[in-house]
PDB file of C-alpha atoms in Angstrom:
ATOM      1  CA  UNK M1215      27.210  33.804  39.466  1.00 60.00           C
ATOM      2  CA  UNK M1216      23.883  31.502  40.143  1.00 64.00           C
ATOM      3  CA  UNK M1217      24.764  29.458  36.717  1.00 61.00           C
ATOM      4  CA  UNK M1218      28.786  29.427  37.283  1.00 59.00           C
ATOM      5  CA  UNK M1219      27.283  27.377  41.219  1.00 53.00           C
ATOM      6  CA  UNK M1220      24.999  25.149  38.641  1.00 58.00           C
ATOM      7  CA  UNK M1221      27.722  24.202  36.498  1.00 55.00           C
ATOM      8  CA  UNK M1222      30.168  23.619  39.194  1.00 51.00           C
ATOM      9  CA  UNK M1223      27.358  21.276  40.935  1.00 53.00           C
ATOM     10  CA  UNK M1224      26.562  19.719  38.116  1.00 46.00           C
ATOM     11  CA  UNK M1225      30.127  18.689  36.891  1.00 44.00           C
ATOM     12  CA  UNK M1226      30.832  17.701  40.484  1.00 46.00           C
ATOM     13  CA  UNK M1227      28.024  15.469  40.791  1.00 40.00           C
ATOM     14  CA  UNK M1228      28.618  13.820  37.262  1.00 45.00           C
ATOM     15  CA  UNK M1229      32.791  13.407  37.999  1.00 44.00           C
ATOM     16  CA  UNK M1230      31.339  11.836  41.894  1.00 43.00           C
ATOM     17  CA  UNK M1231      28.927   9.172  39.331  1.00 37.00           C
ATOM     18  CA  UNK M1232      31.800   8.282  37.015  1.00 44.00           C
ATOM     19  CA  UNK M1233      34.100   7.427  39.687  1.00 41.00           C
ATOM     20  CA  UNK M1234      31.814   5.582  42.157  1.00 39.00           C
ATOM     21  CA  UNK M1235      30.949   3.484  38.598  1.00 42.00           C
ATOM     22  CA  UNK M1236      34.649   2.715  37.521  1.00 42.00           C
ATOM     23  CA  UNK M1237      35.496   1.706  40.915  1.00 42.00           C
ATOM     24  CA  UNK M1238      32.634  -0.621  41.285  1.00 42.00           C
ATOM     25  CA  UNK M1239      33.801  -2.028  37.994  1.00 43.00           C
ATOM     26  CA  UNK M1240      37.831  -2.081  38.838  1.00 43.00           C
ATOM     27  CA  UNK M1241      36.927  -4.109  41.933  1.00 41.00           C
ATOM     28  CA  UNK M1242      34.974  -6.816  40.224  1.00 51.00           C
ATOM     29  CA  UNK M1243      36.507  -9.428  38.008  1.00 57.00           C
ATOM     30  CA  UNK M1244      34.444 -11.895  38.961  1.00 68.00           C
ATOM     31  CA  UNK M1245      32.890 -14.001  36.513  1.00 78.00           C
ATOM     32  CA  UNK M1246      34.462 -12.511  33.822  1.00 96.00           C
ATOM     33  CA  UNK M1247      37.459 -14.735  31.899  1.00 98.00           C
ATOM     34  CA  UNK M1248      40.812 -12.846  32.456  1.00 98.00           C
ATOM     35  CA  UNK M1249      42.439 -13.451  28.826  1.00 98.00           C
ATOM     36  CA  UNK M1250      45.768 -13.354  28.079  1.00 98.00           C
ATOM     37  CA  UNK M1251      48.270 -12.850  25.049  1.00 96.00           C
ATOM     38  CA  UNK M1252      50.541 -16.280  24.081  1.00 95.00           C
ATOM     39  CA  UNK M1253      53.934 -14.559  25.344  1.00 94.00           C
ATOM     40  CA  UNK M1254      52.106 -13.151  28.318  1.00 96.00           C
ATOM     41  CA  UNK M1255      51.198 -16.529  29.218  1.00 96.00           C
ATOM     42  CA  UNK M1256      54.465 -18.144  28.065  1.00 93.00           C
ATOM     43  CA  UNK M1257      56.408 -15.549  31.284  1.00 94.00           C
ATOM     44  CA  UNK M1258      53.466 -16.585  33.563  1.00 95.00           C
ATOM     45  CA  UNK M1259      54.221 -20.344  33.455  1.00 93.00           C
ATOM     46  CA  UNK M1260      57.367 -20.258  34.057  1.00 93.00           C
ATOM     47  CA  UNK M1261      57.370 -18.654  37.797  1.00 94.00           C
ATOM     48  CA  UNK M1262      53.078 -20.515  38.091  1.00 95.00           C
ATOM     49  CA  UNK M1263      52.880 -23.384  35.640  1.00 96.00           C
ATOM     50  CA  UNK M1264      49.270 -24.306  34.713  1.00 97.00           C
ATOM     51  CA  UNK M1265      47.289 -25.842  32.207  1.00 98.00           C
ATOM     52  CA  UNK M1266      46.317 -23.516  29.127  1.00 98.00           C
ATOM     53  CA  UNK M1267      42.935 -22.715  27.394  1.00 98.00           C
ATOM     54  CA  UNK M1268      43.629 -21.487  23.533  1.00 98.00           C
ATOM     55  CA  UNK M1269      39.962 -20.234  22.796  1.00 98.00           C
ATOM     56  CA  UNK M1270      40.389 -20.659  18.849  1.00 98.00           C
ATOM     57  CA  UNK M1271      38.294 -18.215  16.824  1.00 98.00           C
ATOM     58  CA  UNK M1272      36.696 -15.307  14.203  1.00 98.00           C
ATOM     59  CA  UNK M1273      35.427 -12.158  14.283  1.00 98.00           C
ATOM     60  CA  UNK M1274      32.178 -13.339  11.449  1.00 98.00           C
ATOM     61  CA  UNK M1275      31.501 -16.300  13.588  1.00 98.00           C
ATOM     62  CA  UNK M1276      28.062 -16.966  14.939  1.00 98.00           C
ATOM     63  CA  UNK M1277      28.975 -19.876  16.869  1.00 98.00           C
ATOM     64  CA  UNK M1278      32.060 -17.515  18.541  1.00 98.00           C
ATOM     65  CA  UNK M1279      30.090 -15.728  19.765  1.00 98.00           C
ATOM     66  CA  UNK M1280      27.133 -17.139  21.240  1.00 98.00           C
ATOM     67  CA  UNK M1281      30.115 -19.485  23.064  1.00 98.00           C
ATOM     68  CA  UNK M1282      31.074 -15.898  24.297  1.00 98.00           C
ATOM     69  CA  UNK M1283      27.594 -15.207  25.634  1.00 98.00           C
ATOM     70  CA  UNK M1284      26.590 -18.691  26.459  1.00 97.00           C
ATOM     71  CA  UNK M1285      29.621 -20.391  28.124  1.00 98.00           C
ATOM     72  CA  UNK M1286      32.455 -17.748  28.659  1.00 98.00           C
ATOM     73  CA  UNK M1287      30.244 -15.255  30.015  1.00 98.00           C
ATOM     74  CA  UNK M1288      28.775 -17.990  33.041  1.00 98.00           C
ATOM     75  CA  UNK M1289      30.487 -16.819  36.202  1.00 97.00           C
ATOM     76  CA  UNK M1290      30.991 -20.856  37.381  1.00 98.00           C
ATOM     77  CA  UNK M1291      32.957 -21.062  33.636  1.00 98.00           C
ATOM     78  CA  UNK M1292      34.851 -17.887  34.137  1.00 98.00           C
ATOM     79  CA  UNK M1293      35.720 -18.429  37.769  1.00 98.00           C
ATOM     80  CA  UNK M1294      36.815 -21.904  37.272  1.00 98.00           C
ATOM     81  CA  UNK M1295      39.017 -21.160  34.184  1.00 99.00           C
ATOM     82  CA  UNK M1296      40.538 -18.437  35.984  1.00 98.00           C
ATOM     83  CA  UNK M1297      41.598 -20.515  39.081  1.00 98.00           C
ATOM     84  CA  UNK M1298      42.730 -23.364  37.094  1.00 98.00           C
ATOM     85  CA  UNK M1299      44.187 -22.239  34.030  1.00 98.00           C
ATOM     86  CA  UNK M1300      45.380 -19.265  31.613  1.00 98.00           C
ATOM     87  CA  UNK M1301      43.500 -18.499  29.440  1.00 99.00           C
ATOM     88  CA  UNK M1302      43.954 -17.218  25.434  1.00 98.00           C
ATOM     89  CA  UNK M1303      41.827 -15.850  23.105  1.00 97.00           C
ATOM     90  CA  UNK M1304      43.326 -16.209  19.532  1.00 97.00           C
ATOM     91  CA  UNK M1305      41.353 -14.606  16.528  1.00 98.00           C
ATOM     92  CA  UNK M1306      42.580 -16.921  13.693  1.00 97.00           C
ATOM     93  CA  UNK M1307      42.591 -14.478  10.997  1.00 96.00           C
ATOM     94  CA  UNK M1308      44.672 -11.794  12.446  1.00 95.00           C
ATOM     95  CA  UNK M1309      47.895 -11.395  10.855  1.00 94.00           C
ATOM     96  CA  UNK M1310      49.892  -9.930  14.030  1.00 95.00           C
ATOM     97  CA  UNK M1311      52.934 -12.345  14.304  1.00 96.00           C
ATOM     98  CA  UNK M1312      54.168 -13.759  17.912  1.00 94.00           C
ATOM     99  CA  UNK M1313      56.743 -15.491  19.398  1.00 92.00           C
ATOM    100  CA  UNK M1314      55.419 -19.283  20.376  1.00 91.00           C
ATOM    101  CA  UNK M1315      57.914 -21.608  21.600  1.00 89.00           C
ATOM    102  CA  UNK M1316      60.838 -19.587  20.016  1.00 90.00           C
ATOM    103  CA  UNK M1317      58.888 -19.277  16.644  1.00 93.00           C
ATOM    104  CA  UNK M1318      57.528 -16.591  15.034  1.00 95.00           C
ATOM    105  CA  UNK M1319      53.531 -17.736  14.144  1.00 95.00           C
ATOM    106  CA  UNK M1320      50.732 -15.874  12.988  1.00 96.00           C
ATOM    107  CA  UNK M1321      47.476 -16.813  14.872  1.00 96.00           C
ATOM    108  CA  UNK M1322      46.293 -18.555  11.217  1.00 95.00           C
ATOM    109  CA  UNK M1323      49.714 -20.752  11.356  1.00 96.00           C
ATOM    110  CA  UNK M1324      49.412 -21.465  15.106  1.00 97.00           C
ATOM    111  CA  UNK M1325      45.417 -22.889  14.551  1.00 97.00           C
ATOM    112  CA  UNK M1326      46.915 -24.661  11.307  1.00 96.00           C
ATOM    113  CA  UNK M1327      49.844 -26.396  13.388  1.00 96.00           C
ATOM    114  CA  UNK M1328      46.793 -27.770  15.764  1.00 96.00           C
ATOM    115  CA  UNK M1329      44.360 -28.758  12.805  1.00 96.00           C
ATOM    116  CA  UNK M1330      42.128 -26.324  13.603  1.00 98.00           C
ATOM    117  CA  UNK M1331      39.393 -26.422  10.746  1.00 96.00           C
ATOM    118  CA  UNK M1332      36.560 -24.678  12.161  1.00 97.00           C
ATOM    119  CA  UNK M1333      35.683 -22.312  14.369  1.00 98.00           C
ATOM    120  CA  UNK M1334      35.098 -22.182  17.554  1.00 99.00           C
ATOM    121  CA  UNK M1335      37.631 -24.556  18.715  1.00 99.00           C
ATOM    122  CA  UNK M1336      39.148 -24.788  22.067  1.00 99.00           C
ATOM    123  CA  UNK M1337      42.959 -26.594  22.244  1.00 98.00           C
ATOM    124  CA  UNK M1338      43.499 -27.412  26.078  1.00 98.00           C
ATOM    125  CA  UNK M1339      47.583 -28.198  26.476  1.00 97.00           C
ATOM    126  CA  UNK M1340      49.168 -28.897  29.533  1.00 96.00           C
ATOM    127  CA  UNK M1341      51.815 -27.048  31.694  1.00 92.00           C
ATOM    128  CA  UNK M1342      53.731 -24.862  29.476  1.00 84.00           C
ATOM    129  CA  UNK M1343      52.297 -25.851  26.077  1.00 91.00           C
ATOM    130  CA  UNK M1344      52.003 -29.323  26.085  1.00 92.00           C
ATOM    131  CA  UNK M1345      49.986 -32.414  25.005  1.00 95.00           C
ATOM    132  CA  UNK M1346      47.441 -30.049  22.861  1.00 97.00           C
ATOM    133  CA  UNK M1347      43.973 -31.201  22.939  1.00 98.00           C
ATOM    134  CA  UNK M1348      41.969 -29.663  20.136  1.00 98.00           C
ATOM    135  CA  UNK M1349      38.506 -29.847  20.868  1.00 98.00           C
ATOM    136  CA  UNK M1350      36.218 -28.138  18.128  1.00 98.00           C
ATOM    137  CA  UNK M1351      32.885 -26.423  18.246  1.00 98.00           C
ATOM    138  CA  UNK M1352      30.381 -25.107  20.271  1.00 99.00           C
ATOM    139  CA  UNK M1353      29.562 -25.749  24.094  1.00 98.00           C
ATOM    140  CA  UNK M1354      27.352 -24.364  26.714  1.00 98.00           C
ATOM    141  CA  UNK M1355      28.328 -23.727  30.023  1.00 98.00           C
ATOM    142  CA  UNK M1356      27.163 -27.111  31.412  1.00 98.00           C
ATOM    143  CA  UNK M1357      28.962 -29.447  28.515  1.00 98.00           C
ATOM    144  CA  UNK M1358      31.842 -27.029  28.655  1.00 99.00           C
ATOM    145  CA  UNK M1359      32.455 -27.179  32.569  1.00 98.00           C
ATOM    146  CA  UNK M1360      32.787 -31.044  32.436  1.00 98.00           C
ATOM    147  CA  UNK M1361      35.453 -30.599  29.362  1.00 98.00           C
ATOM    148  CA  UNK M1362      37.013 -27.858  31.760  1.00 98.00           C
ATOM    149  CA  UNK M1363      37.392 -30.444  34.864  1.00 98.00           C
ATOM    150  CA  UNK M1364      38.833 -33.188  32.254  1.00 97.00           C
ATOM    151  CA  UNK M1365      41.438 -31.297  30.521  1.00 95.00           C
ATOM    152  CA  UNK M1366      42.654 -30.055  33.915  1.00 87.00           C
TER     153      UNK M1366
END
């Protein structure tokens, strides 16, 4: 009986941890980039046009991902991109087709239709996809928050 009450308080008191810990997380989106697919962000500007962040890059890429840690991660970034545009995250050598303006694209064809020829690049467009600005490599927060506030 004593070890079915320790199990019982034990399971209790880990279930009371994991939900006090995924709340705390739910709540918080701060900071943090909220990323978006192409068609998801196709629906979205029709009823909220905005401008539109393509984050252009590849799973082996060094400079990827320190741009990750470096600029995307900065809470000024990540608020700012989030109150001013949508934002997409497009792995150029996935083969998943989607639909882009009516046409079928892999994420290779869409970052060859922009001239994308390294990685990472970052193509700003206006409302609803249009007048792409491709702007490639890497930039820290501080360089990258200025290109933010132009491309707006």
């Amino acid at each position: 009986m004593k070890n079915k009450a320790i199990i019982f308080f034990a399971a209790a008191c880990l279930l009371t941890v994991n939900l006090v810990w995924a709340l705390s997380n739910d709540s918080k989106d701060e900071g943090k980039v909220k990323w978006h697919s192409i068609t998801e962000v196709e629906k979205l500007s029709k009823d909220d046009p905005r401008p539109i962040l393509v984050k252009v890059y590849t799973d082996w890429c060094g400079w990827c991902k320190k741009m990750d840690k470096d600029t995307f991660d900065d809470s000024t970034v990540a608020d700012y991109i989030n109150e001013n545009y949508y934002a997409v995250k497009l792995n150029a050598e996935s083969t998943t087709p989607f639909k882009f303006k009516g046409e079928s694209l892999t994420p290779k064809a869409f970052a060859q239709k922009y001239g994308v020829r390294g990685f990472p690049t970052t193509i700003f467009f206006g409302k609803n996809f249009t007048s792409p600005n491709v702007i490639p490599g890497y930039q820290d927060a501080k360089k990258f928050q200025k290109t933010l506030e132009s491309n707006k």
